Amino acid sequence: MQMLLLILGHWKLEKKQQHAISRAAYFLGRIYTTGIEIANIDGIESEDLPALQVATDPHKAAAYFEFAYRSGYKHAAYYLGNLYFHGKLSPADKPDYERAAGWYMADTENPYCQFALAKMIEHGQGFTPNVETAELLYRKCLNANDYLTAESSYAIAQMQNNEQLPLTDMQKLYKTAAEIWLKDDHPESHIHLRLARMYEYGLGVPEDLSLAIDHYKAALKTPETEYKLGQLMQRIDGDATEIYAHYAAARVGMLYAEEHRPTSATAQQAVRLATMYRYGLGCDADHETAVHWYTVAAERGSIYAQQRLEVMEMQRIRQEQRAAEYAEKQQQQQNLSFAARLLNTIGNALRRQTLQDQQSATATTDRKQRRMQRRLKRALGQKKTTNKFSSNIFKGSL
């Protein structure tokens, strides 16, 4: 009996030692994953600091994690999976989804592994995309801790919002995520972006464009956040100068990305460039450049851009028709005006001619009358003389 107790005691001691060793290996793996960089420590000379630094070394980290896992520290499987998922063990940093999934599945009771598998299955990384399976795994993480609860709630809500899943508890899930994130005084940039969109569209929180703007401003500045700030400030009738500046920064950043990172260029980016050029947001309006970027976006698969091109073409045709109709009306008005002036000129000429004719006729009539009067006078004068002469003759004969 004493021997048995001795053996059991030795076994327990060995087991504790083995657990301590595996745990130590796990933490060494964590250290080599992130490295240790010390700027200064009170009481340590600056020349002694290099000895305390630890450079990142993913291969050493993987060795320690694997040792920890083989020694019974199962949680190490999650970090091994992360190294393969992010391509840290590949010379070209190429993700190895197959080996990552293998390590995640090595500890399926670990909610972090379940969450990682859910993301891979949702996005088709090493698996055929399957939103239903992803949802089941996400829901297993909902009560794990604040981080996994918020991330899993948001992921399921997004799939419902994108109509990949039936719309069952979307608002409730968004609300759960928002409540957890809003408790953090200094959330990360991507959390600010999520909260900004949630306040913009009223997802799990009341719609509030001012709060959305605050979160966009708190996020990392990118062409996309600058564009959103311009949009939202327009909607609340914000300062015109600030709106122009946000759009201008967005346009410059997007054009730079199109030139220097063409492989990451998206249809949405091209649509936004087209919109800014079309309406003169952060730049002068330029119809031809707007058409160019809508065409680029359509070539990248944007149905919206194709519709915009069709609308703009119809508008162009209508403008040309209106211009032609206006020109025709102007020509008609000019023709009518010319005809009116011509008729007026002819009328004036006719009136002058008529007046002249009337004056001439009157003058002629007057001349005739005067001539007749003169003739009549002469005739009367002769008759009087004749009568007088006849009278004298008559008197003489008596």
Coordinates of C-alpha atoms in Angstrom, one line a residue:
M1 CA 0.0 0.0 0.0
Q2 CA 2.8 2.4 0.8
M3 CA 4.5 1.6 -2.5
L4 CA 1.2 2.3 -4.3
L5 CA 0.9 5.7 -2.6
L6 CA 4.5 6.5 -3.4
I7 CA 4.0 5.6 -7.1
L8 CA 0.8 7.7 -7.2
G9 CA 2.5 10.6 -5.5
H10 CA 5.4 10.4 -8.0
W11 CA 2.9 10.2 -10.9
K12 CA 1.1 13.3 -9.7
L13 CA 4.3 15.2 -9.3
E14 CA 5.3 14.1 -12.8
K15 CA 2.0 15.2 -14.2
K16 CA 2.3 18.6 -12.5
Q17 CA 5.8 19.0 -13.8
Q18 CA 4.6 17.9 -17.3
H19 CA 1.8 20.5 -17.2
A20 CA 4.2 23.2 -16.1
I21 CA 6.6 22.3 -18.9
S22 CA 3.8 22.3 -21.5
R23 CA 2.5 25.6 -20.2
A24 CA 6.0 27.1 -20.3
A25 CA 6.4 25.9 -23.9
Y26 CA 3.0 27.5 -24.8
F27 CA 4.1 30.9 -23.3
L28 CA 7.4 30.7 -25.1
G29 CA 5.5 30.1 -28.3
R30 CA 3.4 33.3 -27.6
I31 CA 6.6 35.2 -26.9
Y32 CA 8.2 34.2 -30.2
T33 CA 5.0 34.9 -32.0
T34 CA 4.9 38.6 -31.0
G35 CA 8.5 39.2 -29.8
I36 CA 9.5 41.4 -26.9
E37 CA 10.7 45.0 -27.5
I38 CA 11.7 47.0 -24.5
A39 CA 12.4 50.7 -24.9
N40 CA 13.6 51.2 -21.3
I41 CA 13.2 49.8 -17.8
D42 CA 13.9 51.6 -14.6
G43 CA 17.1 50.3 -13.1
I44 CA 18.4 48.6 -16.3
E45 CA 21.2 50.3 -18.2
S46 CA 20.4 51.0 -21.9
E47 CA 23.4 48.9 -23.0
D48 CA 21.9 45.9 -21.2
L49 CA 18.5 46.2 -22.8
P50 CA 19.4 44.2 -26.0
A51 CA 19.9 41.1 -23.9
L52 CA 16.2 41.4 -22.9
Q53 CA 14.8 41.8 -26.4
V54 CA 13.2 38.8 -28.2
A55 CA 12.8 39.0 -31.9
T56 CA 9.7 37.4 -33.5
D57 CA 10.4 33.9 -34.9
P58 CA 7.3 32.1 -36.1
H59 CA 9.2 28.8 -36.7
K60 CA 10.5 28.7 -33.1
A61 CA 6.9 29.7 -32.0
A62 CA 5.5 26.8 -34.0
A63 CA 8.0 24.4 -32.4
Y64 CA 7.1 25.5 -28.9
F65 CA 3.3 25.4 -29.6
E66 CA 3.5 21.9 -31.1
F67 CA 5.6 20.7 -28.1
A68 CA 3.0 22.3 -25.8
Y69 CA 0.1 20.6 -27.7
R70 CA 1.8 17.2 -27.7
S71 CA 2.4 17.6 -24.0
G72 CA -1.2 18.1 -23.3
Y73 CA -1.7 21.9 -23.6
K74 CA -4.5 21.7 -26.2
H75 CA -5.0 25.5 -26.4
A76 CA -1.7 25.7 -28.3
A77 CA -3.5 24.2 -31.3
Y78 CA -5.3 27.6 -31.9
Y79 CA -2.1 29.5 -32.2
L80 CA -0.5 26.9 -34.4
G81 CA -3.5 27.2 -36.7
N82 CA -3.1 31.0 -36.7
L83 CA 0.5 30.7 -37.8
Y84 CA -0.5 28.6 -40.8
F85 CA -3.6 30.7 -41.5
H86 CA -1.6 33.9 -41.8
G87 CA 1.2 32.3 -43.8
K88 CA 3.9 32.9 -41.1
L89 CA 5.5 29.6 -41.8
S90 CA 5.7 30.0 -45.6
P91 CA 8.6 31.8 -47.3
A92 CA 6.1 33.9 -49.4
D93 CA 3.7 34.4 -46.5
K94 CA 1.2 32.3 -48.3
P95 CA -1.6 31.0 -46.1
D96 CA -1.8 27.3 -45.7
Y97 CA -5.5 26.9 -45.1
E98 CA -5.4 23.1 -45.0
R99 CA -2.9 22.8 -42.2
A100 CA -4.5 25.8 -40.4
A101 CA -7.9 24.0 -40.4
G102 CA -6.2 20.8 -39.3
W103 CA -4.9 22.5 -36.1
Y104 CA -8.1 24.3 -35.4
M105 CA -10.0 21.0 -35.6
A106 CA -7.5 19.4 -33.3
D107 CA -9.2 21.3 -30.4
T108 CA -12.9 21.5 -31.4
E109 CA -13.9 22.2 -27.8
N110 CA -12.0 25.4 -27.8
P111 CA -14.4 28.3 -28.8
Y112 CA -11.5 30.2 -30.4
C113 CA -10.9 27.2 -32.7
Q114 CA -14.6 27.1 -33.4
F115 CA -14.7 30.8 -34.2
A116 CA -11.6 30.5 -36.6
L117 CA -13.2 27.5 -38.4
A118 CA -16.5 29.4 -38.7
K119 CA -14.7 32.3 -40.5
M120 CA -12.9 29.9 -42.8
I121 CA -16.1 28.1 -43.7
E122 CA -18.0 31.4 -44.2
H123 CA -15.4 32.8 -46.6
G124 CA -14.5 29.6 -48.3
Q125 CA -10.9 29.5 -47.1
G126 CA -9.9 25.9 -47.4
F127 CA -13.6 24.8 -47.4
T128 CA -16.5 25.1 -49.7
P129 CA -18.5 28.2 -48.5
N130 CA -21.4 27.2 -46.2
V131 CA -23.1 29.9 -44.3
E132 CA -25.4 27.5 -42.4
T133 CA -22.4 25.5 -41.0
A134 CA -20.6 28.8 -40.2
E135 CA -23.6 30.0 -38.3
L136 CA -23.8 26.9 -36.2
L137 CA -20.1 27.3 -35.2
Y138 CA -20.5 31.0 -34.5
R139 CA -23.5 30.4 -32.3
K140 CA -21.4 28.0 -30.2
C141 CA -19.2 31.0 -29.4
L142 CA -21.9 33.4 -28.3
N143 CA -21.4 32.9 -24.6
A144 CA -17.7 32.2 -24.5
N145 CA -16.4 35.7 -23.6
D146 CA -17.0 39.3 -24.6
Y147 CA -14.6 39.2 -27.6
L148 CA -16.0 36.0 -29.1
T149 CA -19.6 37.0 -28.3
A150 CA -19.3 40.3 -30.0
E151 CA -17.5 39.0 -33.1
S152 CA -19.8 36.0 -33.5
S153 CA -22.9 38.1 -33.0
Y154 CA -21.7 40.6 -35.6
A155 CA -20.7 37.9 -38.1
I156 CA -24.2 36.2 -37.9
A157 CA -26.0 39.6 -38.1
Q158 CA -23.9 40.5 -41.2
M159 CA -24.9 37.3 -43.0
Q160 CA -28.5 38.0 -42.2
N161 CA -28.2 41.6 -43.4
N162 CA -26.6 40.4 -46.6
E163 CA -29.5 38.0 -47.1
Q164 CA -27.3 34.9 -46.8
L165 CA -29.3 33.7 -43.9
P166 CA -33.0 34.1 -42.9
L167 CA -33.7 37.4 -41.1
T168 CA -34.4 36.1 -37.6
D169 CA -32.5 37.9 -34.9
M170 CA -30.3 40.4 -36.8
Q171 CA -31.1 43.5 -34.8
K172 CA -30.7 41.6 -31.5
L173 CA -27.3 40.3 -32.6
Y174 CA -26.1 43.7 -33.7
K175 CA -27.2 45.2 -30.4
T176 CA -25.3 42.6 -28.4
A177 CA -22.1 43.4 -30.4
A178 CA -22.6 47.1 -30.0
E179 CA -23.2 47.0 -26.3
I180 CA -19.9 45.1 -25.8
W181 CA -17.8 47.4 -28.0
L182 CA -19.3 50.6 -26.6
K183 CA -18.0 49.5 -23.1
D184 CA -14.5 49.8 -24.4
D185 CA -13.1 53.3 -24.0
H186 CA -10.5 52.8 -26.7
P187 CA -11.9 50.4 -29.4
E188 CA -9.7 49.4 -32.3
S189 CA -10.0 51.2 -35.6
H190 CA -12.0 48.4 -37.3
I191 CA -14.5 48.4 -34.4
H192 CA -15.0 52.2 -34.9
L193 CA -15.8 51.4 -38.5
R194 CA -18.3 48.8 -37.6
L195 CA -20.0 51.1 -35.1
A196 CA -20.0 53.9 -37.6
R197 CA -21.9 51.8 -40.1
M198 CA -24.3 50.6 -37.4
Y199 CA -25.2 54.2 -36.4
E200 CA -25.4 55.2 -40.0
Y201 CA -28.0 52.5 -40.9
G202 CA -29.6 51.9 -37.4
L203 CA -28.3 48.4 -37.0
G204 CA -28.7 47.3 -33.4
V205 CA -28.5 51.0 -32.3
P206 CA -30.7 54.1 -33.1
E207 CA -29.8 55.7 -36.4
D208 CA -27.6 58.7 -35.5
L209 CA -25.5 60.3 -38.3
S210 CA -23.6 62.5 -35.8
L211 CA -22.4 59.5 -33.9
A212 CA -21.6 57.7 -37.1
I213 CA -19.4 60.7 -38.1
D214 CA -17.7 60.6 -34.8
H215 CA -16.8 56.9 -35.2
Y216 CA -15.6 57.4 -38.8
K217 CA -13.4 60.2 -37.6
A218 CA -12.0 58.0 -34.8
A219 CA -11.2 55.2 -37.3
L220 CA -8.0 55.0 -39.3
K221 CA -8.0 57.5 -42.1
T222 CA -8.5 55.9 -45.4
P223 CA -10.0 57.0 -48.8
E224 CA -13.1 55.0 -47.8
T225 CA -13.6 56.7 -44.5
E226 CA -12.9 60.1 -46.0
Y227 CA -15.6 59.4 -48.6
K228 CA -18.1 58.3 -46.0
L229 CA -17.4 61.5 -44.0
G230 CA -18.1 63.6 -47.0
Q231 CA -21.3 61.7 -47.7
L232 CA -22.7 61.9 -44.1
M233 CA -21.7 65.6 -43.6
Q234 CA -23.6 66.4 -46.8
R235 CA -26.7 64.7 -45.3
I236 CA -26.5 66.8 -42.1
D237 CA -25.7 70.0 -44.0
G238 CA -22.2 70.2 -42.6
D239 CA -19.6 72.7 -43.4
A240 CA -19.1 72.9 -47.2
T241 CA -15.3 73.5 -46.9
E242 CA -14.9 70.4 -44.7
I243 CA -17.1 68.3 -47.0
Y244 CA -15.0 69.4 -50.0
A245 CA -11.8 68.5 -48.1
H246 CA -13.0 65.0 -47.2
Y247 CA -14.1 64.3 -50.8
A248 CA -10.8 65.7 -52.2
A249 CA -8.8 63.4 -49.8
A250 CA -10.9 60.4 -50.8
R251 CA -10.4 61.1 -54.5
V252 CA -6.6 61.5 -54.2
G253 CA -6.3 58.4 -52.2
M254 CA -8.5 56.3 -54.5
L255 CA -6.6 57.5 -57.6
Y256 CA -3.3 56.6 -55.9
A257 CA -4.6 53.1 -55.1
E258 CA -5.8 52.6 -58.7
E259 CA -2.4 53.5 -59.9
H260 CA -0.2 51.7 -57.4
R261 CA -2.4 48.9 -56.1
P262 CA -4.4 47.9 -59.2
T263 CA -4.9 44.3 -58.0
S264 CA -6.8 45.5 -54.9
A265 CA -9.0 47.9 -56.9
T266 CA -12.7 47.3 -56.5
A267 CA -15.9 48.2 -58.5
Q268 CA -17.1 50.2 -55.5
Q269 CA -14.0 52.4 -55.6
A270 CA -14.5 53.1 -59.3
V271 CA -18.1 54.0 -58.7
R272 CA -17.1 56.4 -56.0
L273 CA -14.6 58.1 -58.2
A274 CA -17.2 58.3 -61.0
T275 CA -19.7 59.9 -58.5
M276 CA -17.2 62.5 -57.4
Y277 CA -16.4 63.5 -60.9
R278 CA -20.0 63.5 -62.0
Y279 CA -21.2 65.8 -59.3
G280 CA -18.1 67.8 -58.6
L281 CA -17.4 66.5 -55.1
G282 CA -13.9 67.4 -54.1
C283 CA -13.1 68.4 -57.6
D284 CA -14.5 70.1 -60.7
A285 CA -17.3 68.2 -62.4
D286 CA -16.1 66.3 -65.4
H287 CA -18.6 64.3 -67.4
E288 CA -16.1 62.4 -69.5
T289 CA -14.0 61.3 -66.5
A290 CA -17.2 60.2 -64.7
V291 CA -18.1 58.1 -67.7
H292 CA -14.6 56.6 -67.7
W293 CA -14.8 55.4 -64.1
Y294 CA -18.4 54.2 -64.4
T295 CA -17.2 52.1 -67.4
V296 CA -14.3 50.7 -65.3
A297 CA -16.7 49.9 -62.5
A298 CA -19.1 48.1 -64.9
E299 CA -16.2 46.1 -66.3
R300 CA -15.5 45.0 -62.7
G301 CA -19.0 43.7 -62.4
S302 CA -21.0 46.7 -61.0
I303 CA -24.6 46.5 -62.1
Y304 CA -25.1 50.0 -60.5
A305 CA -22.4 51.4 -62.7
Q306 CA -23.9 49.9 -65.8
Q307 CA -27.3 51.5 -64.9
R308 CA -25.6 54.8 -64.3
L309 CA -24.0 54.6 -67.7
E310 CA -27.4 53.9 -69.3
V311 CA -29.0 56.8 -67.4
M312 CA -26.2 59.1 -68.4
E313 CA -26.5 58.0 -72.1
M314 CA -30.3 58.6 -72.0
Q315 CA -29.7 62.0 -70.4
R316 CA -27.1 62.8 -73.1
I317 CA -29.6 61.9 -75.8
R318 CA -32.3 64.0 -74.2
Q319 CA -30.0 66.9 -73.8
E320 CA -29.0 66.6 -77.5
Q321 CA -32.7 66.4 -78.4
R322 CA -33.6 69.4 -76.3
A323 CA -30.6 71.3 -77.8
A324 CA -31.8 70.4 -81.3
E325 CA -35.4 71.4 -80.4
Y326 CA -34.2 74.6 -78.9
A327 CA -32.0 75.4 -81.9
E328 CA -35.0 74.6 -84.2
K329 CA -37.2 76.9 -82.1
Q330 CA -34.6 79.6 -82.2
Q331 CA -34.3 79.2 -86.0
Q332 CA -38.1 79.4 -86.3
Q333 CA -38.2 82.5 -84.2
Q334 CA -35.4 84.0 -86.2
N335 CA -37.3 83.1 -89.4
L336 CA -40.5 84.5 -88.0
S337 CA -38.7 87.6 -86.8
F338 CA -37.1 88.0 -90.3
A339 CA -40.4 87.5 -92.0
A340 CA -42.1 90.0 -89.7
R341 CA -39.4 92.5 -90.4
L342 CA -39.6 91.8 -94.1
L343 CA -43.4 92.2 -94.0
N344 CA -43.1 95.4 -92.0
T345 CA -40.5 96.7 -94.5
I346 CA -42.8 95.8 -97.4
G347 CA -45.8 97.3 -95.6
N348 CA -43.9 100.5 -95.0
A349 CA -42.7 100.6 -98.6
L350 CA -46.3 100.0 -99.8
R351 CA -47.7 102.6 -97.5
R352 CA -45.0 105.1 -98.7
Q353 CA -45.7 104.2 -102.3
T354 CA -49.5 104.5 -101.7
L355 CA -49.0 107.9 -100.0
Q356 CA -46.7 109.0 -102.9
D357 CA -49.3 107.7 -105.4
Q358 CA -52.0 109.5 -103.5
Q359 CA -50.0 112.7 -103.3
S360 CA -49.1 112.4 -107.0
A361 CA -52.7 111.7 -107.9
T362 CA -53.8 114.7 -105.8
A363 CA -51.2 116.8 -107.4
T364 CA -52.2 115.7 -110.9
T365 CA -55.9 116.3 -110.0
D366 CA -55.0 119.7 -108.7
R367 CA -53.0 120.5 -111.8
K368 CA -55.9 119.4 -114.0
Q369 CA -58.4 121.4 -112.0
R370 CA -56.2 124.4 -112.2
R371 CA -55.8 123.9 -115.9
M372 CA -59.6 123.5 -116.3
Q373 CA -60.1 126.6 -114.2
R374 CA -57.7 128.5 -116.4
R375 CA -59.3 127.2 -119.5
L376 CA -62.7 128.0 -118.1
K377 CA -61.6 131.5 -117.2
R378 CA -60.1 132.0 -120.6
A379 CA -63.3 130.7 -122.1
L380 CA -65.4 133.0 -120.0
G381 CA -63.2 135.9 -120.8
Q382 CA -63.6 135.4 -124.6
K383 CA -67.3 135.0 -124.3
K384 CA -67.6 138.2 -122.4
T385 CA -65.5 140.0 -125.0
T386 CA -67.6 138.5 -127.8
N387 CA -70.8 139.5 -126.2
K388 CA -69.6 143.0 -125.8
F389 CA -68.5 143.1 -129.4
S390 CA -71.9 141.8 -130.5
S391 CA -73.6 144.4 -128.5
N392 CA -71.7 147.2 -130.0
I393 CA -72.5 146.0 -133.5
F394 CA -76.1 145.8 -132.6
K395 CA -76.1 149.4 -131.3
G396 CA -74.4 150.6 -134.5
S397 CA -77.0 149.1 -136.8
L398 CA -79.7 150.9 -135.0

